[in-house]
Every structure is written in structure tokens, then in C-alpha cells.
mmCIF file of C-alpha atoms in Angstrom:
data_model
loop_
_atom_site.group_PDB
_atom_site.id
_atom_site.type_symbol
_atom_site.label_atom_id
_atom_site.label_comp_id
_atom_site.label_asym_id
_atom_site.label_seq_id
_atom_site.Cartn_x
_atom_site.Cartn_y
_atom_site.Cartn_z
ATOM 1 C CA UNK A 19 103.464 89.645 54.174
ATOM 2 C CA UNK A 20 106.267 88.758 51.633
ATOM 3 C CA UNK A 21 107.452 85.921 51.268
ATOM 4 C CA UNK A 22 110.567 84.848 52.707
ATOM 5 C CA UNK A 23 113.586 83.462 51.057
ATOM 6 C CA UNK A 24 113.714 79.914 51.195
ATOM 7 C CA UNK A 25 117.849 78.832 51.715
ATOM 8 C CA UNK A 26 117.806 75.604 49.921
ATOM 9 C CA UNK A 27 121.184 75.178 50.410
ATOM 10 C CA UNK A 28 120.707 74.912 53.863
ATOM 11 C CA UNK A 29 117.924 72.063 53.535
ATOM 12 C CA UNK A 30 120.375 70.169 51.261
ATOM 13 C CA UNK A 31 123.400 69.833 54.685
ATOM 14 C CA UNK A 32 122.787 67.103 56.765
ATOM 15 C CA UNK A 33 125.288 68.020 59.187
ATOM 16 C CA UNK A 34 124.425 70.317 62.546
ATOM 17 C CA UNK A 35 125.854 73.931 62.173
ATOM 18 C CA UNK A 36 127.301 75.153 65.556
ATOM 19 C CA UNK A 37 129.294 78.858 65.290
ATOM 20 C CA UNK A 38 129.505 81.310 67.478
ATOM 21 C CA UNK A 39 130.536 84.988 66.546
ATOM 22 C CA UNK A 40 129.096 88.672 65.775
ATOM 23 C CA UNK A 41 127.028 89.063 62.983
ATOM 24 C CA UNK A 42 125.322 92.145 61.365
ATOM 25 C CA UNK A 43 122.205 90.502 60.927
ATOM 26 C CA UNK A 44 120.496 88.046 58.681
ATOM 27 C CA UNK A 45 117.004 88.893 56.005
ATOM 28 C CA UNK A 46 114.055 86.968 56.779
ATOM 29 C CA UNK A 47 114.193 83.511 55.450
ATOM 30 C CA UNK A 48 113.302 80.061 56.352
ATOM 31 C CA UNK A 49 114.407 76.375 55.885
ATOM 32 C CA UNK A 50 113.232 72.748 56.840
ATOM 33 C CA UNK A 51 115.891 72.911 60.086
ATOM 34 C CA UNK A 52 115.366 73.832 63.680
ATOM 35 C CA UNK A 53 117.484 76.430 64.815
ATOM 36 C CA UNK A 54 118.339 78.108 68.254
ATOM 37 C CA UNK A 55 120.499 81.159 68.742
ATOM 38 C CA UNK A 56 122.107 81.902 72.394
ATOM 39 C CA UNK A 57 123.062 85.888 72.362
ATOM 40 C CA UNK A 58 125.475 87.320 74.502
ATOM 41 C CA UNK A 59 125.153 90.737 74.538
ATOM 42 C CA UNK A 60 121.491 93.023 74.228
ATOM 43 C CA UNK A 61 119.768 94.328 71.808
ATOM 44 C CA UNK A 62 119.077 92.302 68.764
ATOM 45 C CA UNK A 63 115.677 93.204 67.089
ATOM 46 C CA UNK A 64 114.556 89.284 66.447
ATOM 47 C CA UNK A 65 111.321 88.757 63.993
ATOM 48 C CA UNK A 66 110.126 84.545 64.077
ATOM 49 C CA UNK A 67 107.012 84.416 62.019
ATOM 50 C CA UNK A 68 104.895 87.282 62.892
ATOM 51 C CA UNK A 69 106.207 87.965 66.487
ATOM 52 C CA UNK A 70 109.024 90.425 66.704
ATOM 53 C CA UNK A 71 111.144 91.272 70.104
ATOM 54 C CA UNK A 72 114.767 92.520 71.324
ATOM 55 C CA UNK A 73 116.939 89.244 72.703
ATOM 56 C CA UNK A 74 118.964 90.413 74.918
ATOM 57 C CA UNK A 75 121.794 88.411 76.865
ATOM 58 C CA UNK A 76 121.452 85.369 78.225
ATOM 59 C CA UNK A 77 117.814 84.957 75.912
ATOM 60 C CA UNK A 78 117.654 81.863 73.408
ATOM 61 C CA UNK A 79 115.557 81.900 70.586
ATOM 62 C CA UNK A 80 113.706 78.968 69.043
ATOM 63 C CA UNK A 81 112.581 78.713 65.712
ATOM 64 C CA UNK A 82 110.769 75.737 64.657
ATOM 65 C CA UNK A 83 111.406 74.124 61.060
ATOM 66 C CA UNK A 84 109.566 76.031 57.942
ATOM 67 C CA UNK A 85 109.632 79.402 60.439
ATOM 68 C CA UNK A 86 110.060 82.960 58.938
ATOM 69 C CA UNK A 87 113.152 84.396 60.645
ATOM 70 C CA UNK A 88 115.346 87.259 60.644
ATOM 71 C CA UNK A 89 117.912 89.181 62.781
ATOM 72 C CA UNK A 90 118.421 92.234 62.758
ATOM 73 C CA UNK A 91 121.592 94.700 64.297
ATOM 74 C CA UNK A 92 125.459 93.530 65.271
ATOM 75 C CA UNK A 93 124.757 90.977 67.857
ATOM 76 C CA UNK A 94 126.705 88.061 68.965
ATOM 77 C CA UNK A 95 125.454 84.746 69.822
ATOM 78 C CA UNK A 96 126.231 80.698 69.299
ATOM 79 C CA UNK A 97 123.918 79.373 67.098
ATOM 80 C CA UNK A 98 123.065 75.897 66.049
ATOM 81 C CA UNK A 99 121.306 74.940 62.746
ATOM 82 C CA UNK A 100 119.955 71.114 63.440
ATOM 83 C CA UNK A 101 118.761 68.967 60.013
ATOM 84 C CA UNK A 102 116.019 66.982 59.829
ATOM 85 C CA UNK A 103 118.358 63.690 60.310
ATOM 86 C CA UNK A 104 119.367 64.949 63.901
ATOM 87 C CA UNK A 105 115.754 66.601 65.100
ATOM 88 C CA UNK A 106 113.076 64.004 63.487
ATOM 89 C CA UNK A 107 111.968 63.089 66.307
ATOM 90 C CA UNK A 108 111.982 66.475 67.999
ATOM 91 C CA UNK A 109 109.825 67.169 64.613
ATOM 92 C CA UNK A 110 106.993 64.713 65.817
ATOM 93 C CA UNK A 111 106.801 66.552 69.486
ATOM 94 C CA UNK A 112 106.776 69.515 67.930
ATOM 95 C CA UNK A 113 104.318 69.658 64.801
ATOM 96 C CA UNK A 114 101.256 70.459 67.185
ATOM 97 C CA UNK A 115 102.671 72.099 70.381
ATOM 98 C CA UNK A 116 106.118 73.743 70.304
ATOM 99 C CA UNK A 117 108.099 76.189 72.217
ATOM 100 C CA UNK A 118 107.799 80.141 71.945
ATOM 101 C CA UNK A 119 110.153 81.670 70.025
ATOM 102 C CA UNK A 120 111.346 83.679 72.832
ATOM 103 C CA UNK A 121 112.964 82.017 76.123
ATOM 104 C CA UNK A 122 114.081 84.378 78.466
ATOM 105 C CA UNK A 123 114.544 82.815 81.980
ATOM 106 C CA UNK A 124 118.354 84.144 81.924
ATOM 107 C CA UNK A 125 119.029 81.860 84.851
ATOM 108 C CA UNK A 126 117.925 78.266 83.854
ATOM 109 C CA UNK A 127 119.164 79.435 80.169
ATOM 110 C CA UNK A 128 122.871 80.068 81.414
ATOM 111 C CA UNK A 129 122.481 76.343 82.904
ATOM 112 C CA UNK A 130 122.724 75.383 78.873
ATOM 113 C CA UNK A 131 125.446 77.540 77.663
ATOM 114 C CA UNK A 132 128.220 74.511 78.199
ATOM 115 C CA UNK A 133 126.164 72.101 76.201
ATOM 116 C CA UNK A 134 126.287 74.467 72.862
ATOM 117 C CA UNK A 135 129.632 75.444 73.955
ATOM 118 C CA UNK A 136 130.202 71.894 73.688
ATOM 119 C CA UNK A 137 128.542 71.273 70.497
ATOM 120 C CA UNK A 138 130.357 74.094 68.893
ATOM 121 C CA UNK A 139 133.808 73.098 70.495
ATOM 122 C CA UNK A 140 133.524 69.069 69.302
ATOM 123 C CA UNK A 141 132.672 69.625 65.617
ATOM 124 C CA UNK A 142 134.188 66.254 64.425
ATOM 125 C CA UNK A 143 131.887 64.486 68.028
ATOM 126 C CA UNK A 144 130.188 61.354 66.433
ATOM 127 C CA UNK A 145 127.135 62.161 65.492
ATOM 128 C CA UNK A 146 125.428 59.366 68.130
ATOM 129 C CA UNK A 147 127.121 62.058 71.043
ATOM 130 C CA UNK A 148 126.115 65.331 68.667
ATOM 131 C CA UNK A 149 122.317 63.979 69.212
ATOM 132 C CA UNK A 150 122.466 62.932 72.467
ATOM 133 C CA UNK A 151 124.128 66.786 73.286
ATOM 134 C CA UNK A 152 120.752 67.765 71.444
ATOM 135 C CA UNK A 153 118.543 65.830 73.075
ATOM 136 C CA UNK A 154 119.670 67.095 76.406
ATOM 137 C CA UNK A 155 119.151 70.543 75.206
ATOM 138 C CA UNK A 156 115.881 69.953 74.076
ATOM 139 C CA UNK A 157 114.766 67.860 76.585
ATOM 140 C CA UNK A 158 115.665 70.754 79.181
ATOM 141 C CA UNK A 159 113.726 73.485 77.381
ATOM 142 C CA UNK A 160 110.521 71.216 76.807
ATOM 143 C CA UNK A 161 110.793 70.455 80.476
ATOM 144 C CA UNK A 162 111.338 74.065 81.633
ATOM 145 C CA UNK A 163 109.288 75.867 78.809
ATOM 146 C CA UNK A 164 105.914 75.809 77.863
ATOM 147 C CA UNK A 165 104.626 75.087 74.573
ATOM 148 C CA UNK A 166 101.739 76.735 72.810
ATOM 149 C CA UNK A 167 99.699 75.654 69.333
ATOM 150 C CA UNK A 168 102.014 75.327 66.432
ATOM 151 C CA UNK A 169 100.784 77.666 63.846
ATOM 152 C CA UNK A 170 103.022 78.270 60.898
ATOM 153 C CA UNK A 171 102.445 81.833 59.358
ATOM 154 C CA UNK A 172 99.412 81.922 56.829
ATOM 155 C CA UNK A 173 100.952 83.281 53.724
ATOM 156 C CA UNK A 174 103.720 80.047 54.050
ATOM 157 C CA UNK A 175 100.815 77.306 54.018
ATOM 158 C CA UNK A 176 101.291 76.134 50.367
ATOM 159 C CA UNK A 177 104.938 76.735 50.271
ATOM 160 C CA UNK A 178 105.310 74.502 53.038
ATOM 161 C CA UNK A 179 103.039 72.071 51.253
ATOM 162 C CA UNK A 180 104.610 72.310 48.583
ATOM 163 C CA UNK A 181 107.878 71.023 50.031
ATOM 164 C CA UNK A 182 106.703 68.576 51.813
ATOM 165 C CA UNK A 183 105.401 66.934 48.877
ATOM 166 C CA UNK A 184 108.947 67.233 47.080
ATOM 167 C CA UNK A 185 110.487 65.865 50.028
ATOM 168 C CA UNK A 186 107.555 63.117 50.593
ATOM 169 C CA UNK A 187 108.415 62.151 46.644
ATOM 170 C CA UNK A 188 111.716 63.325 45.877
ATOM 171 C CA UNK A 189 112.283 59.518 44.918
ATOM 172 C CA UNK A 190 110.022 59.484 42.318
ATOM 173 C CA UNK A 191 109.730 60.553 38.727
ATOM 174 C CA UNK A 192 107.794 63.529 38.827
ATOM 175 C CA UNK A 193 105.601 64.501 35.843
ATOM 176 C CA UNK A 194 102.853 66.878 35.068
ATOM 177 C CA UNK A 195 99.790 63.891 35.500
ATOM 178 C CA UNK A 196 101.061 62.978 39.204
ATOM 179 C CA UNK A 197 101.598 67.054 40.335
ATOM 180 C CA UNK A 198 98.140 67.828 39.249
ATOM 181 C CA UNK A 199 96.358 64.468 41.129
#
């Protein structure tokens, strides 16, 4: 497999991301953030780590921090990009077990369209409402979905290590003696 860009810009924003609009697609990448994407029409050609499938309307897609993710075709969809500071906690529930990366119960999906509408629609919320908006989304597809093991892909093992040592120590002088302890 090769190895997915890592958007480091993306890491470095500590505020969610909420659009909605078309889009032609995106190259596989990955980033520290949970992300969800809500499409509204058929037939985008979705790969999240090694599982690929069309979304079609009404289907959300999760992707889990550190995930491998592209899109691929014109598609239109709300998305949300959430930062550590916002899904920490969600991070805890969901380093073992997490949700697939394709939800498709169109029905009890459509029951969550007016809380990312509302995301998207508040930007300048206060960031206490933003999470609790979050939470409620969350909450409702850990209650509806089920999870399976976490497994990140193979090939991203020591990358992922990698920056969750940087992140672990970013505080600290780093030189050559404490990176090879």
C-alpha cells in the first residue's frame, strides 16, 4: 500500500470544519481528526483504510483519527472535520471499538441531518454548544451503530507512532540521545 499523505496543516487547526458543497474528490490522506461526511446525492466511490464502497444519499461515513481516506467522483455532502480538542473523549471510546466506516440506515441517518446543518449554519456557536452539537451526534450513532475492533491499516503503524510520540513530547527539547531511547 502507499503511503498516504499526511495534511499537517489540518492537525495544526483546532477549530471544527463544517462545509457543505460539491467536490470532485479528495487523494487518500489522513490526519489526527475525526471526520464524518453526510452525501446527498449517489455515487461516490469512498476508500477508509482498506475498505472501499459507493455512499450514496442519505449514507454517512466515519473515519476515525490516523484513517487512510479518499473520495473519489463529483459528489456533494456536509462534512465536518472535528480536532482532537473537541473529540478527546470520543478518542478514548473509540481507540479499541469504533464505528464502521460505512453507515447506511438512510432513515435514522436523515434523523441527524439538522444537527450538521446546524453545526455548519452556527460557525461563530461557542464552542461549549459546538461540542455538545457533537456529542449528540456521536452519542446517536454509538447508540444506533455497532462498533467493531479498531484496527488501523498495517503499513501506518509506525507513522502513527511516530506522531504520537511528537505530540506526547512536542514540549520538550528533542535531540538525537532521547529519539533513539
Amino acid at each position: 500500500m502507499k503511503t498516504p499523505l499526511y495534511e499537517f496543516f489540518r492537525d495544526k487547526d483546532e477549530n471544527v470544519m463544517a462545509s457543505f458543497g460539491t467536490s470532485s474528490g479528495v487523494s487518500d490522506h489522513f490526519h489526527r481528526n475525526l471526520e464524518l461526511h453526510y452525501f446527498v446525492e449517489d455515487g461516490a466511490r469512498v476508500k477508509v483504510g482498506d475498505e472501499e464502497f459507493t455512499a450514496d444519499k442519505d449514507d454517512i461515513v466515519f473515519i476515525n483519527n490516523y484513517m487512510p481516506h479518499s473520495v473519489e467522483n463529483t459528489h456533494t455532502k456536509h462534512f465536518i472535520i472535528i480536532p482532537p480538542a473537541y473529540s478527546n473523549d470520543l478518542d478514548k471510546s473509540l481507540s479499541k471499538k469504533t464505528l464502521a466506516p460505512h453507515l447506511s440506515d438512510k432513515e435514522f441517518n436523515r434523523t441527524l441531518l439538522p444537527i450538521l446543518q446546524t453545526i455548519h449554519d452556527n460557525k461563530s456557536m461557542p464552542s461549549l454548544v459546538k461540542k455538545g452539537y457533537l456529542d449528540i451526534l456521536f452519542g446517536s450513532l454509538l447508540s444506533h451503530y455497532p462498533t467493531h475492533q479498531n484496527e488501523s491499516p498495517k503499513d501506518m503503524d509506525f507513522v502513527i507512532k511516530v506522531l504520537r510520540y511528537v505530540e506526547e513530547h512536542s514540549s520538550e527539547p528533542i535531540t538525537l540521545d532521547s529519539i533513539s531511547a
